[in-house]
């Protein structure tokens, strides 16, 4: 069991920045695939998701290089093993490679032993390809045990929850701790795409896609940036954006991300950071944290 601790007072960002822009890219290939019925694979979904390692991730890497921005790529362990080329290029381009499960598992449907095995396989895949363990983790579908496993396997931060705008600390009774960096907008919602490409939600209700127009998505992101930048004059702000390579790596959607990043480049005092860099900076602010849990 852990308690939550928040920074007290103002938290400054490096270089007196008003806002941190943190882009996260999900790379999962066909690991998060849909089933039309029990043991009946949705092959249309399966092949659609392979777009991320074949085309999408490369387009996103080009956009990031164009703007000289580094991002955090949350990668499934099986993707590291099956598609090593783009994963190697991610690190070679200076980006962070963080963990996103092994097979994009739904952990709350697993036993504790099964969930532990997922973490073992995931960490092992990173060590084999990169020669080092990941410092960041984002769950696909967490269980009530997941944060304990994140702590057990030595991660510096988790970025699963959506319950705040700024990082906060998870602290266990044994004195160990873990930083939570809440995630923000996700392209699935921005572009109005059914979660996981599913034709039905978990209650069996048909899901109808209402695809967002890319230029409107770019405009929405710019408005959020404007407000966060304005608020950042009084206290540090983080604007996180999560995209999936197989969705936002497609030309029209990638253009929306490109336009948004170009817009932010017009402003001074913006820190473009990976999740790991945010974690390193925030953990230095421990003297500001309140011991009281909300």
XYZ file of C-alpha atoms in Angstrom:
294
model
C 0.000 0.000 0.000
C 1.331 3.424 -0.884
C 0.463 7.027 -0.131
C 0.576 9.944 -2.550
C 2.639 13.083 -2.020
C 2.470 16.355 -3.958
C 5.019 19.173 -4.258
C 4.331 22.134 -1.989
C 4.842 25.585 -3.420
C 6.202 26.415 -6.834
C 8.242 23.934 -8.813
C 10.659 25.463 -11.293
C 11.649 23.833 -14.562
C 15.147 23.889 -16.082
C 16.246 27.140 -17.728
C 13.313 28.970 -16.081
C 10.960 27.339 -18.571
C 7.260 28.048 -18.221
C 6.123 24.732 -19.639
C 7.461 21.296 -20.470
C 6.213 19.703 -23.683
C 6.521 15.935 -23.367
C 5.614 13.730 -26.317
C 5.007 10.012 -25.756
C 4.811 7.561 -28.644
C 3.229 4.132 -28.179
C 4.829 1.369 -30.247
C 2.899 -1.870 -29.920
C 2.554 -3.281 -33.467
C 0.029 -6.129 -33.419
C 0.395 -6.852 -29.702
C -2.823 -4.966 -28.876
C -5.036 -6.848 -31.307
C -8.772 -7.371 -31.250
C -10.707 -10.618 -31.289
C -14.087 -10.835 -32.983
C -14.964 -13.740 -30.696
C -13.107 -16.166 -28.452
C -9.923 -17.309 -30.223
C -11.089 -15.641 -33.453
C -8.488 -13.085 -34.457
C -9.540 -9.840 -36.137
C -7.082 -9.986 -39.035
C -8.058 -6.543 -40.312
C -7.027 -5.090 -36.956
C -3.905 -7.272 -36.871
C -2.539 -5.987 -40.164
C -3.590 -2.389 -39.523
C -1.476 -2.287 -36.392
C 1.639 -3.435 -38.197
C 1.622 -0.038 -39.880
C 3.361 1.469 -36.869
C 6.635 -0.453 -37.259
C 6.532 -0.470 -41.066
C 5.713 3.193 -41.729
C 4.293 5.138 -38.803
C 7.264 5.163 -36.449
C 9.612 6.251 -39.218
C 7.404 9.221 -40.130
C 7.211 10.260 -36.484
C 10.986 9.979 -36.120
C 11.396 12.252 -39.146
C 9.042 14.856 -37.648
C 10.869 14.792 -34.324
C 14.223 15.157 -36.090
C 12.862 18.092 -38.097
C 11.964 19.945 -34.892
C 14.966 18.643 -32.928
C 12.697 17.242 -30.233
C 13.288 14.061 -28.274
C 10.364 11.925 -27.141
C 9.622 8.897 -24.979
C 8.681 5.748 -26.882
C 6.696 3.242 -24.817
C 7.406 -0.109 -26.435
C 6.035 -3.606 -25.857
C 8.723 -6.181 -25.101
C 7.583 -8.440 -27.937
C 8.006 -5.535 -30.373
C 11.649 -5.222 -29.334
C 12.134 -8.887 -30.170
C 10.130 -9.025 -33.401
C 10.949 -5.600 -34.871
C 14.390 -4.603 -33.569
C 15.295 -2.222 -36.423
C 12.950 0.686 -35.555
C 13.566 0.111 -31.846
C 17.316 0.449 -32.321
C 16.799 3.594 -34.393
C 14.689 5.128 -31.632
C 17.604 4.988 -29.202
C 20.140 5.934 -31.871
C 18.120 9.106 -32.514
C 18.411 10.120 -28.859
C 14.904 9.218 -27.735
C 13.916 7.381 -24.576
C 12.819 3.749 -24.852
C 10.372 2.965 -22.046
C 8.352 -0.155 -21.233
C 4.745 -0.859 -22.221
C 4.127 -4.452 -21.203
C 5.266 -7.510 -23.106
C 2.200 -8.520 -25.158
C 0.081 -5.443 -24.234
C -1.550 -7.503 -21.505
C -4.741 -6.731 -19.606
C -3.181 -7.182 -16.190
C -6.368 -7.101 -14.135
C -7.356 -10.384 -15.763
C -4.172 -12.088 -14.577
C -3.005 -13.709 -11.377
C -0.145 -12.147 -9.442
C 2.193 -14.852 -10.745
C 1.204 -14.191 -14.342
C 1.658 -10.458 -13.927
C 5.090 -10.998 -12.415
C 6.043 -13.095 -15.446
C 4.996 -10.251 -17.746
C 7.404 -7.897 -15.987
C 10.231 -10.441 -16.132
C 9.808 -10.977 -19.892
C 9.398 -7.258 -20.559
C 12.525 -6.202 -18.680
C 14.504 -9.084 -20.190
C 13.577 -7.959 -23.724
C 14.938 -4.473 -23.000
C 18.145 -5.818 -21.528
C 18.743 -8.090 -24.517
C 18.256 -5.378 -27.148
C 19.630 -2.304 -25.381
C 21.901 -3.794 -22.746
C 20.091 -1.872 -20.015
C 16.838 -1.820 -18.097
C 14.139 0.757 -18.855
C 13.570 3.472 -16.260
C 9.989 4.254 -17.287
C 6.810 2.196 -17.520
C 3.272 2.743 -18.759
C 0.683 0.030 -18.246
C -1.661 -1.090 -20.984
C -4.373 -2.102 -18.487
C -3.177 -2.130 -14.852
C -4.306 -4.247 -11.940
C -4.401 -3.256 -8.270
C -0.949 -4.894 -7.968
C 0.760 -3.187 -10.885
C 2.418 -0.315 -9.006
C 3.951 -2.832 -6.603
C 5.527 -4.640 -9.553
C 6.716 -1.361 -11.063
C 8.482 -0.657 -7.774
C 9.761 -4.226 -7.453
C 11.505 -4.121 -10.823
C 13.259 -0.861 -10.115
C 11.515 1.591 -12.417
C 12.163 5.255 -11.709
C 8.729 6.417 -12.828
C 5.309 5.243 -13.952
C 3.146 7.090 -16.476
C -0.140 5.198 -16.429
C -2.641 7.390 -14.608
C -4.629 10.370 -15.903
C -5.589 11.869 -12.553
C -3.456 15.022 -12.421
C -1.510 17.548 -14.484
C 1.766 17.416 -12.572
C 3.927 14.543 -11.292
C 3.512 13.286 -7.755
C 5.211 10.719 -5.570
C 4.014 7.249 -4.596
C 5.593 6.218 -1.303
C 5.456 2.825 0.386
C 5.689 2.056 4.090
C 9.198 0.625 3.657
C 10.427 4.055 2.533
C 10.724 3.225 -1.164
C 9.098 5.524 -3.688
C 8.134 5.899 -7.328
C 7.266 8.985 -9.347
C 3.929 9.065 -11.170
C 3.893 11.259 -14.287
C 0.229 11.490 -15.294
C -0.428 11.269 -19.007
C -2.605 13.753 -20.856
C -4.256 13.873 -24.277
C -4.196 10.697 -26.334
C -4.644 10.581 -30.099
C -7.301 7.881 -29.726
C -9.564 10.459 -28.090
C -8.370 13.469 -30.102
C -9.096 11.823 -33.425
C -12.219 10.056 -32.127
C -10.936 6.546 -32.774
C -12.489 3.573 -30.905
C -10.179 2.334 -28.166
C -7.973 -0.429 -29.475
C -9.774 -0.400 -32.822
C -12.570 -2.410 -31.225
C -15.936 -2.668 -32.891
C -17.555 -3.038 -29.461
C -16.653 -1.736 -26.053
C -16.183 -3.958 -23.026
C -19.922 -3.992 -22.370
C -20.679 -5.154 -25.886
C -21.989 -1.779 -27.060
C -21.171 -1.009 -30.722
C -18.549 1.724 -31.048
C -18.912 4.185 -33.909
C -15.833 6.146 -34.936
C -16.193 9.909 -35.298
C -12.833 10.803 -36.715
C -11.475 14.216 -35.765
C -10.309 16.413 -38.621
C -6.508 16.742 -38.271
C -6.472 20.541 -38.574
C -9.090 20.769 -35.816
C -7.019 18.446 -33.637
C -3.974 20.657 -34.224
C -6.051 23.713 -33.280
C -7.234 22.011 -30.091
C -3.662 21.157 -29.104
C -2.580 24.739 -29.762
C -5.362 26.063 -27.521
C -4.323 23.753 -24.713
C -0.709 24.797 -25.143
C -1.697 28.482 -25.010
C -3.562 28.035 -21.734
C -0.822 25.912 -20.167
C 1.837 28.378 -21.293
C -0.107 31.243 -19.752
C -0.563 29.352 -16.474
C 3.131 28.494 -16.510
C 3.971 32.097 -15.727
C 2.872 31.392 -12.142
C 3.832 27.749 -11.681
C 5.472 25.061 -13.784
C 3.238 23.217 -16.230
C 3.617 20.037 -18.217
C 1.788 19.439 -21.472
C 1.939 15.781 -22.322
C 0.734 14.288 -25.581
C 0.448 10.560 -26.227
C 0.249 9.236 -29.767
C 0.211 5.753 -31.280
C 2.550 5.180 -34.204
C -0.001 3.166 -36.157
C -2.596 5.954 -35.806
C -0.756 9.275 -35.743
C 2.010 8.006 -37.996
C -0.389 8.188 -40.946
C 0.164 11.236 -43.173
C -2.794 13.496 -42.323
C -2.624 12.859 -38.582
C 1.154 13.173 -38.554
C 0.717 16.590 -40.167
C -1.434 17.663 -37.202
C 1.361 16.685 -34.803
C 3.922 18.387 -37.042
C 1.890 21.621 -37.118
C 1.418 21.584 -33.350
C 5.130 21.141 -32.643
C 5.999 23.895 -35.127
C 3.575 26.194 -33.312
C 5.166 25.572 -29.912
C 8.598 26.359 -31.334
C 7.550 29.999 -31.725
C 7.486 30.495 -27.948
C 10.436 31.113 -25.611
C 10.974 29.264 -22.343
C 9.634 25.895 -23.490
C 11.378 22.747 -22.276
C 11.035 19.762 -24.619
C 11.678 16.793 -22.390
C 11.423 13.045 -22.268
C 9.506 11.437 -19.434
C 12.820 10.261 -17.955
C 14.171 13.817 -17.943
C 11.017 15.062 -16.242
C 11.354 12.296 -13.651
C 15.000 13.147 -12.973
C 14.170 16.822 -12.507
C 11.065 16.265 -10.402
C 12.785 13.827 -8.072
C 15.291 16.548 -7.243
C 12.401 18.567 -5.815
C 11.747 16.088 -3.001
C 12.276 18.754 -0.354
C 9.067 20.395 -1.627
C 6.833 17.368 -1.188
C 4.132 17.212 1.431
C 3.855 14.069 3.530
C 0.086 14.357 3.617
C -1.835 12.168 1.203
C -4.832 13.573 -0.602
